[in-house]
Amino acid sequence: MKCNDNNRIATQKFTVLAGNGAQGGLGGSMGPSSVEMQVGGGLVAAAAVGGAVFLVRRRRTGHAAF
């Protein structure tokens, strides 16, 4: 290897191994797994139940004030 702005040359032996390469670049092209879907569904359900409880409790305190 020789750099453009320098006369020095670096040499190093290396071996290319057989096998599968890294799966780079698959970021947005792979769908979610079933575990990820279950966790997401659980979070959505928990948020819906929490929101309903909040609204019911808020409604009860509003009627008690009158």
PDB file of C-alpha atoms in Angstrom:
ATOM      1  CA  MET A   1       0.000   0.000   0.000  1.00  0.00           C
ATOM      2  CA  LYS A   2       1.369   3.372  -0.919  1.00  0.00           C
ATOM      3  CA  CYS A   3      -0.099   6.715   0.087  1.00  0.00           C
ATOM      4  CA  ASN A   4      -0.367   9.438  -2.513  1.00  0.00           C
ATOM      5  CA  ASP A   5       1.410  12.103  -0.467  1.00  0.00           C
ATOM      6  CA  ASN A   6       4.217   9.888   0.903  1.00  0.00           C
ATOM      7  CA  ASN A   7       6.933   7.713  -0.611  1.00  0.00           C
ATOM      8  CA  ARG A   8       6.739   5.103   2.149  1.00  0.00           C
ATOM      9  CA  ILE A   9       5.315   1.710   1.288  1.00  0.00           C
ATOM     10  CA  ALA A  10       3.589  -0.538   3.836  1.00  0.00           C
ATOM     11  CA  THR A  11       3.282  -4.257   3.223  1.00  0.00           C
ATOM     12  CA  GLN A  12       1.385  -6.841   5.222  1.00  0.00           C
ATOM     13  CA  LYS A  13       0.332 -10.396   4.420  1.00  0.00           C
ATOM     14  CA  PHE A  14      -3.293 -11.341   4.973  1.00  0.00           C
ATOM     15  CA  THR A  15      -5.495 -14.354   4.337  1.00  0.00           C
ATOM     16  CA  VAL A  16      -8.999 -14.262   2.917  1.00  0.00           C
ATOM     17  CA  LEU A  17     -11.195 -16.762   4.767  1.00  0.00           C
ATOM     18  CA  ALA A  18     -13.950 -18.681   3.045  1.00  0.00           C
ATOM     19  CA  GLY A  19     -17.438 -18.243   4.433  1.00  0.00           C
ATOM     20  CA  ASN A  20     -20.383 -15.917   4.492  1.00  0.00           C
ATOM     21  CA  GLY A  21     -19.790 -12.215   4.497  1.00  0.00           C
ATOM     22  CA  ALA A  22     -21.352  -9.753   6.885  1.00  0.00           C
ATOM     23  CA  GLN A  23     -25.015  -8.923   6.306  1.00  0.00           C
ATOM     24  CA  GLY A  24     -24.472  -5.215   6.039  1.00  0.00           C
ATOM     25  CA  GLY A  25     -27.076  -2.909   4.594  1.00  0.00           C
ATOM     26  CA  LEU A  26     -30.134  -4.920   5.602  1.00  0.00           C
ATOM     27  CA  GLY A  27     -31.342  -2.282   8.077  1.00  0.00           C
ATOM     28  CA  GLY A  28     -34.781  -1.415   6.764  1.00  0.00           C
ATOM     29  CA  SER A  29     -35.239  -4.287   4.358  1.00  0.00           C
ATOM     30  CA  MET A  30     -35.971  -7.003   6.924  1.00  0.00           C
ATOM     31  CA  GLY A  31     -39.366  -7.307   8.573  1.00  0.00           C
ATOM     32  CA  PRO A  32     -39.871  -7.521  12.329  1.00  0.00           C
ATOM     33  CA  SER A  33     -39.692 -10.900  14.026  1.00  0.00           C
ATOM     34  CA  SER A  34     -42.644 -12.483  15.826  1.00  0.00           C
ATOM     35  CA  VAL A  35     -41.157 -11.578  19.212  1.00  0.00           C
ATOM     36  CA  GLU A  36     -40.870  -7.935  18.193  1.00  0.00           C
ATOM     37  CA  MET A  37     -44.480  -7.967  17.000  1.00  0.00           C
ATOM     38  CA  GLN A  38     -45.668  -9.463  20.316  1.00  0.00           C
ATOM     39  CA  VAL A  39     -43.751  -6.912  22.361  1.00  0.00           C
ATOM     40  CA  GLY A  40     -45.108  -4.076  20.213  1.00  0.00           C
ATOM     41  CA  GLY A  41     -48.664  -5.392  20.504  1.00  0.00           C
ATOM     42  CA  GLY A  42     -48.294  -5.659  24.274  1.00  0.00           C
ATOM     43  CA  LEU A  43     -47.077  -2.074  24.499  1.00  0.00           C
ATOM     44  CA  VAL A  44     -49.983  -0.813  22.394  1.00  0.00           C
ATOM     45  CA  ALA A  45     -52.478  -2.763  24.528  1.00  0.00           C
ATOM     46  CA  ALA A  46     -50.935  -1.453  27.755  1.00  0.00           C
ATOM     47  CA  ALA A  47     -51.121   2.113  26.450  1.00  0.00           C
ATOM     48  CA  ALA A  48     -54.776   1.662  25.468  1.00  0.00           C
ATOM     49  CA  VAL A  49     -55.701   0.235  28.889  1.00  0.00           C
ATOM     50  CA  GLY A  50     -53.737   2.957  30.661  1.00  0.00           C
ATOM     51  CA  GLY A  51     -55.439   5.670  28.606  1.00  0.00           C
ATOM     52  CA  ALA A  52     -58.886   4.214  29.289  1.00  0.00           C
ATOM     53  CA  VAL A  53     -58.204   4.029  33.042  1.00  0.00           C
ATOM     54  CA  PHE A  54     -56.971   7.625  32.996  1.00  0.00           C
ATOM     55  CA  LEU A  55     -60.090   8.844  31.187  1.00  0.00           C
ATOM     56  CA  VAL A  56     -62.466   6.907  33.460  1.00  0.00           C
ATOM     57  CA  ARG A  57     -60.791   8.203  36.616  1.00  0.00           C
ATOM     58  CA  ARG A  58     -60.747  11.741  35.236  1.00  0.00           C
ATOM     59  CA  ARG A  59     -64.445  11.532  34.352  1.00  0.00           C
ATOM     60  CA  ARG A  60     -65.357  10.278  37.854  1.00  0.00           C
ATOM     61  CA  THR A  61     -63.552  13.130  39.614  1.00  0.00           C
ATOM     62  CA  GLY A  62     -65.185  15.642  37.254  1.00  0.00           C
ATOM     63  CA  HIS A  63     -68.738  14.459  38.166  1.00  0.00           C
ATOM     64  CA  ALA A  64     -67.962  14.368  41.896  1.00  0.00           C
ATOM     65  CA  ALA A  65     -67.113  18.100  41.856  1.00  0.00           C
ATOM     66  CA  PHE A  66     -70.641  19.127  40.856  1.00  0.00           C
TER      67      PHE A  66
END
